[in-house]
mmCIF file of C-alpha atoms in Angstrom:
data_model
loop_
_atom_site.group_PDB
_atom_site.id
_atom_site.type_symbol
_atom_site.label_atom_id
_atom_site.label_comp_id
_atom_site.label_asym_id
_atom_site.label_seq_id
_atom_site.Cartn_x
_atom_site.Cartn_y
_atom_site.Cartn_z
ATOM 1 C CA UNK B 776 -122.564 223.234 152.914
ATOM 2 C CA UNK B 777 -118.984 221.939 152.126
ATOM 3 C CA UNK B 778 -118.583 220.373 149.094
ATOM 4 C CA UNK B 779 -116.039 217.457 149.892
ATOM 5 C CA UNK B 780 -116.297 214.955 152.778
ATOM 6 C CA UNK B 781 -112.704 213.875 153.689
ATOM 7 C CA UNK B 782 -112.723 210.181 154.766
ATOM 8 C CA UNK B 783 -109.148 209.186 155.702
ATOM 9 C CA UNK B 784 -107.752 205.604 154.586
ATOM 10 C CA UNK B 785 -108.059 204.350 157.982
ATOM 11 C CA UNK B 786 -111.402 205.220 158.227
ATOM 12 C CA UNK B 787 -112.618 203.361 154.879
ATOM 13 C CA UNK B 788 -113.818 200.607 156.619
ATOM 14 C CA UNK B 789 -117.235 201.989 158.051
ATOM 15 C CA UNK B 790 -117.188 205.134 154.967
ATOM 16 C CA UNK B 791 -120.173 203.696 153.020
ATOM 17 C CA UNK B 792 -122.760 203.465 156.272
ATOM 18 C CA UNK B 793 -120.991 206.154 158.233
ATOM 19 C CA UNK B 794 -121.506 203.662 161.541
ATOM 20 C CA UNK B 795 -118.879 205.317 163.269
ATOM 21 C CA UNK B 796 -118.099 208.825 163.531
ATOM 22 C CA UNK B 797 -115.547 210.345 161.411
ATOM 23 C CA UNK B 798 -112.668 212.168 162.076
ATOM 24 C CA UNK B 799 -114.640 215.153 160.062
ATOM 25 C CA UNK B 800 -117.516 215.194 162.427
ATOM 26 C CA UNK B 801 -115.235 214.885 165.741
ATOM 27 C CA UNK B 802 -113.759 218.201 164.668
ATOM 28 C CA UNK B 803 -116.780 219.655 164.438
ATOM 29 C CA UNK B 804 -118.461 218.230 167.768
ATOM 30 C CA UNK B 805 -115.057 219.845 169.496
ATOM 31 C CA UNK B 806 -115.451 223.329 168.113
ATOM 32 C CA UNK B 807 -119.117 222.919 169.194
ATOM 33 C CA UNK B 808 -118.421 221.833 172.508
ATOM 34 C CA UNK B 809 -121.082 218.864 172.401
ATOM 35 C CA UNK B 810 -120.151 215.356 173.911
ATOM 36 C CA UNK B 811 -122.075 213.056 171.208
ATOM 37 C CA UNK B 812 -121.675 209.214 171.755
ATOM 38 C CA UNK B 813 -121.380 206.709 169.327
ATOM 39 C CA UNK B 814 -124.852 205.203 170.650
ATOM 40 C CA UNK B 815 -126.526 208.718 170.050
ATOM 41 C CA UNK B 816 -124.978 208.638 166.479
ATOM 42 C CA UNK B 817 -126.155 205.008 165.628
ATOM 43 C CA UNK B 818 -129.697 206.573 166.591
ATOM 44 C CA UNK B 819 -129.625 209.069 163.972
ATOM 45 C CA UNK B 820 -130.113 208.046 159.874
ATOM 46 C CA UNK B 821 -127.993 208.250 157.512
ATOM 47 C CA UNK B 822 -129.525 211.595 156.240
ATOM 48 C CA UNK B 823 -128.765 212.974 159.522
ATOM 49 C CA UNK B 824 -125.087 211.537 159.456
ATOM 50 C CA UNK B 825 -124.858 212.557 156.294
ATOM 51 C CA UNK B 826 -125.868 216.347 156.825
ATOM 52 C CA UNK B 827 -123.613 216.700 159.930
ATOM 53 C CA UNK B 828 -120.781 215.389 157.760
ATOM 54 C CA UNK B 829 -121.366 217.871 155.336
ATOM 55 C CA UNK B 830 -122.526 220.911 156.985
ATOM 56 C CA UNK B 831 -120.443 223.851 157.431
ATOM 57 C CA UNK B 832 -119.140 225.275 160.194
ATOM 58 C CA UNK B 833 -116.759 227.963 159.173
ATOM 59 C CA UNK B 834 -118.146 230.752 160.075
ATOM 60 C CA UNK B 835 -119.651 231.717 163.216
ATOM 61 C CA UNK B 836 -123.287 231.610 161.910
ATOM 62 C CA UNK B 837 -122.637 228.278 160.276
ATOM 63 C CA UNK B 838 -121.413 227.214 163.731
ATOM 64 C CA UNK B 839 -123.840 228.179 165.533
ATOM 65 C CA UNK B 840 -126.207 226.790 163.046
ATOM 66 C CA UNK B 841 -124.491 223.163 163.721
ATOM 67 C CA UNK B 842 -124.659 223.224 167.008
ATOM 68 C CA UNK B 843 -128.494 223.949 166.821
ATOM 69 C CA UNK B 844 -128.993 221.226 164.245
ATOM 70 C CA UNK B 845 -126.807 218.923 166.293
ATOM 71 C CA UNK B 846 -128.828 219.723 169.797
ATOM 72 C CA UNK B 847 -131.621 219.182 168.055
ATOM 73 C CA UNK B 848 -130.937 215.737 166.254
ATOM 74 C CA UNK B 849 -130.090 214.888 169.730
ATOM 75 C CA UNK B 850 -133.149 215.080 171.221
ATOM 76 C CA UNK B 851 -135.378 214.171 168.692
ATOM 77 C CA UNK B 852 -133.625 210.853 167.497
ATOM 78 C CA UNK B 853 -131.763 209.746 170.733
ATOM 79 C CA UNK B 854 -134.260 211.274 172.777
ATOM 80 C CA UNK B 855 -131.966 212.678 175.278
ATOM 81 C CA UNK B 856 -130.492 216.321 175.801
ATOM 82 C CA UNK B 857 -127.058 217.116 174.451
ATOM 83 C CA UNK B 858 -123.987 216.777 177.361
ATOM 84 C CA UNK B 859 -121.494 219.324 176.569
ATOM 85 C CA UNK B 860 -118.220 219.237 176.982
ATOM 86 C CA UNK B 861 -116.856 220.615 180.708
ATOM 87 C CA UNK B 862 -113.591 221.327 179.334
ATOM 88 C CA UNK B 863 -112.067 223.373 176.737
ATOM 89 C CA UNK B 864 -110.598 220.666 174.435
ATOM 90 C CA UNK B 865 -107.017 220.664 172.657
ATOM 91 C CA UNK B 866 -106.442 223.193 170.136
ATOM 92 C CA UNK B 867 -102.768 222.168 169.525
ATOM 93 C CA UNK B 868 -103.979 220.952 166.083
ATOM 94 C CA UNK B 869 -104.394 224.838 164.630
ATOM 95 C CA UNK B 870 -100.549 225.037 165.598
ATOM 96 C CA UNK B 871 -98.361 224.048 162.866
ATOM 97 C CA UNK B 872 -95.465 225.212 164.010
ATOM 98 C CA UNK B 873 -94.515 222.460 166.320
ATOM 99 C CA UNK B 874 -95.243 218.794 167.054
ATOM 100 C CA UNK B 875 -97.816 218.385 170.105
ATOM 101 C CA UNK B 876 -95.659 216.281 172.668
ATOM 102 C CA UNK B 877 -98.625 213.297 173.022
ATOM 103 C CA UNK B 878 -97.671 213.119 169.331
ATOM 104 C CA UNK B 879 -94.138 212.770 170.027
ATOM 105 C CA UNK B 880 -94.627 210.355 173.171
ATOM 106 C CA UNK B 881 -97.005 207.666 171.162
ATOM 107 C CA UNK B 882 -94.481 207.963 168.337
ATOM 108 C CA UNK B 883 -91.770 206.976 170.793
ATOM 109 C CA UNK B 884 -93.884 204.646 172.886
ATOM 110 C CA UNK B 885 -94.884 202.346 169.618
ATOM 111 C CA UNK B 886 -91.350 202.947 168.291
ATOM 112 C CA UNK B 887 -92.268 204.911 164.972
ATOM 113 C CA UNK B 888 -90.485 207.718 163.505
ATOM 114 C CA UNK B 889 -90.067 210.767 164.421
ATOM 115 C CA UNK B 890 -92.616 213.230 163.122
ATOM 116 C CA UNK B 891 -90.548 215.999 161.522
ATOM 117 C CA UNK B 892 -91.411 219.681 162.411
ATOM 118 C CA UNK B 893 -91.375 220.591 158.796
ATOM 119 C CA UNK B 894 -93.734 217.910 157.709
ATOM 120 C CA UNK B 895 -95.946 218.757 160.624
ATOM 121 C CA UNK B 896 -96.470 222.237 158.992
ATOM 122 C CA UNK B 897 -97.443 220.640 155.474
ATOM 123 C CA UNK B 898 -100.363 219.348 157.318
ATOM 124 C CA UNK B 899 -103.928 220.203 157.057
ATOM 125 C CA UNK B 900 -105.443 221.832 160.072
ATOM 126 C CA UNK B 901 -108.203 218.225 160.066
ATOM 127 C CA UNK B 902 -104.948 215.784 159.588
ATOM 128 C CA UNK B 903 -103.687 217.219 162.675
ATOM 129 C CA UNK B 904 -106.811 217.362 164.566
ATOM 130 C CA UNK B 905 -107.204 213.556 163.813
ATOM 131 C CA UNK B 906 -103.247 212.901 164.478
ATOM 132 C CA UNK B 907 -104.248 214.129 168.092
ATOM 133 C CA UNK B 908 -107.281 212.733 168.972
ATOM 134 C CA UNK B 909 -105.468 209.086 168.132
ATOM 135 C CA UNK B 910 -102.764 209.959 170.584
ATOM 136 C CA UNK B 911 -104.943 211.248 173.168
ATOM 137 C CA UNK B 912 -104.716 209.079 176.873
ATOM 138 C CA UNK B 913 -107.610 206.153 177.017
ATOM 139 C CA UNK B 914 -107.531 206.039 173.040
ATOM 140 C CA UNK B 915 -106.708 202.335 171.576
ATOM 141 C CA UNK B 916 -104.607 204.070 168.879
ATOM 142 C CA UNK B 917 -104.329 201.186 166.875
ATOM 143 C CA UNK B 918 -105.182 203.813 163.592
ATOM 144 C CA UNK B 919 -102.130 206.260 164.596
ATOM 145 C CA UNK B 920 -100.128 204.097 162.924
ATOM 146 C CA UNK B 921 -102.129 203.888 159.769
ATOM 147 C CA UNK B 922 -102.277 207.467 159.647
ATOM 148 C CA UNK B 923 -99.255 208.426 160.032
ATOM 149 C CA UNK B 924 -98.864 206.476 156.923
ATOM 150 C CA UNK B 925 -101.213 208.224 155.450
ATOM 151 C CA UNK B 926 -99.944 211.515 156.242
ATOM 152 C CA UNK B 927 -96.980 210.542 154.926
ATOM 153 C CA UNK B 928 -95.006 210.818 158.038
#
């Protein structure tokens, strides 16, 4: 297990219940390639939220081990099977080279500054991962803001 749960500043506000799902747990959900909604979540405790917060996944047996832990919590506590994702999501976030361009268009499109290049790369690989999921099309963004506060960008 990991030792440190990173809760961003714009996520504070539903930190001590874990109600909604945080940017942590997204990550992981993506690299499993399980759909999980926030109704499923609310149906697990808080042990369960807690232990999918902090469980590993860095290696490929710790991945796979998630993803069986994760299926399972599924069925026993929502009591439904797990949907999994159809399409391969986003990686852009392992990039640090260069700014993802739905980054660069919400930026521009809520009239923000410009995310710089080099302070994209000073980034970690979950700050970037959460930078694009609050850009991505459908998404309220109202947090992009905040984070990019955050982030210092």
């Amino acid at each position: 297990m990991s030792k440190d749960l990173v809760i961003f500043g714009f996520e504070r506000d539903f930190a001590d219940t874990l109600r909604c799902i945080p940017m942590s747990v997204r990550m992981k959900l993506d690299e499993c390639g399980i759909k999980l909604s926030l109704r499923q979540w609310s149906r697990f405790n808080y042990e369960d939220r807690y232990e999918l917060c902090y469980r590993s996944t860095e290696s490929d047996t710790n991945g796979q081990t998630y993803c069986h832990f994760l299926e399972e919590l599924i069925r026993t506590r929502a009591n439904e099977e797990p949907v999994y994702l159809t399409q391969a999501q986003s990686t852009e976030w392992k990039d640090g080279r260069s700014v993802p361009i739905c980054l660069q268009k919400q930026v521009i499109e809520k009239a923000l500054p410009p995310v710089r290049p080099e302070k994209w790369r000073t980034l970690t690989p979950l700050q970037r991962f959460s930078l694009i999921k609050l850009c991505r099309s459908g998404h309220e963004n109202h947090n992009l803001p905040a984070a990019l506060k955050e982030f210092d960008l």
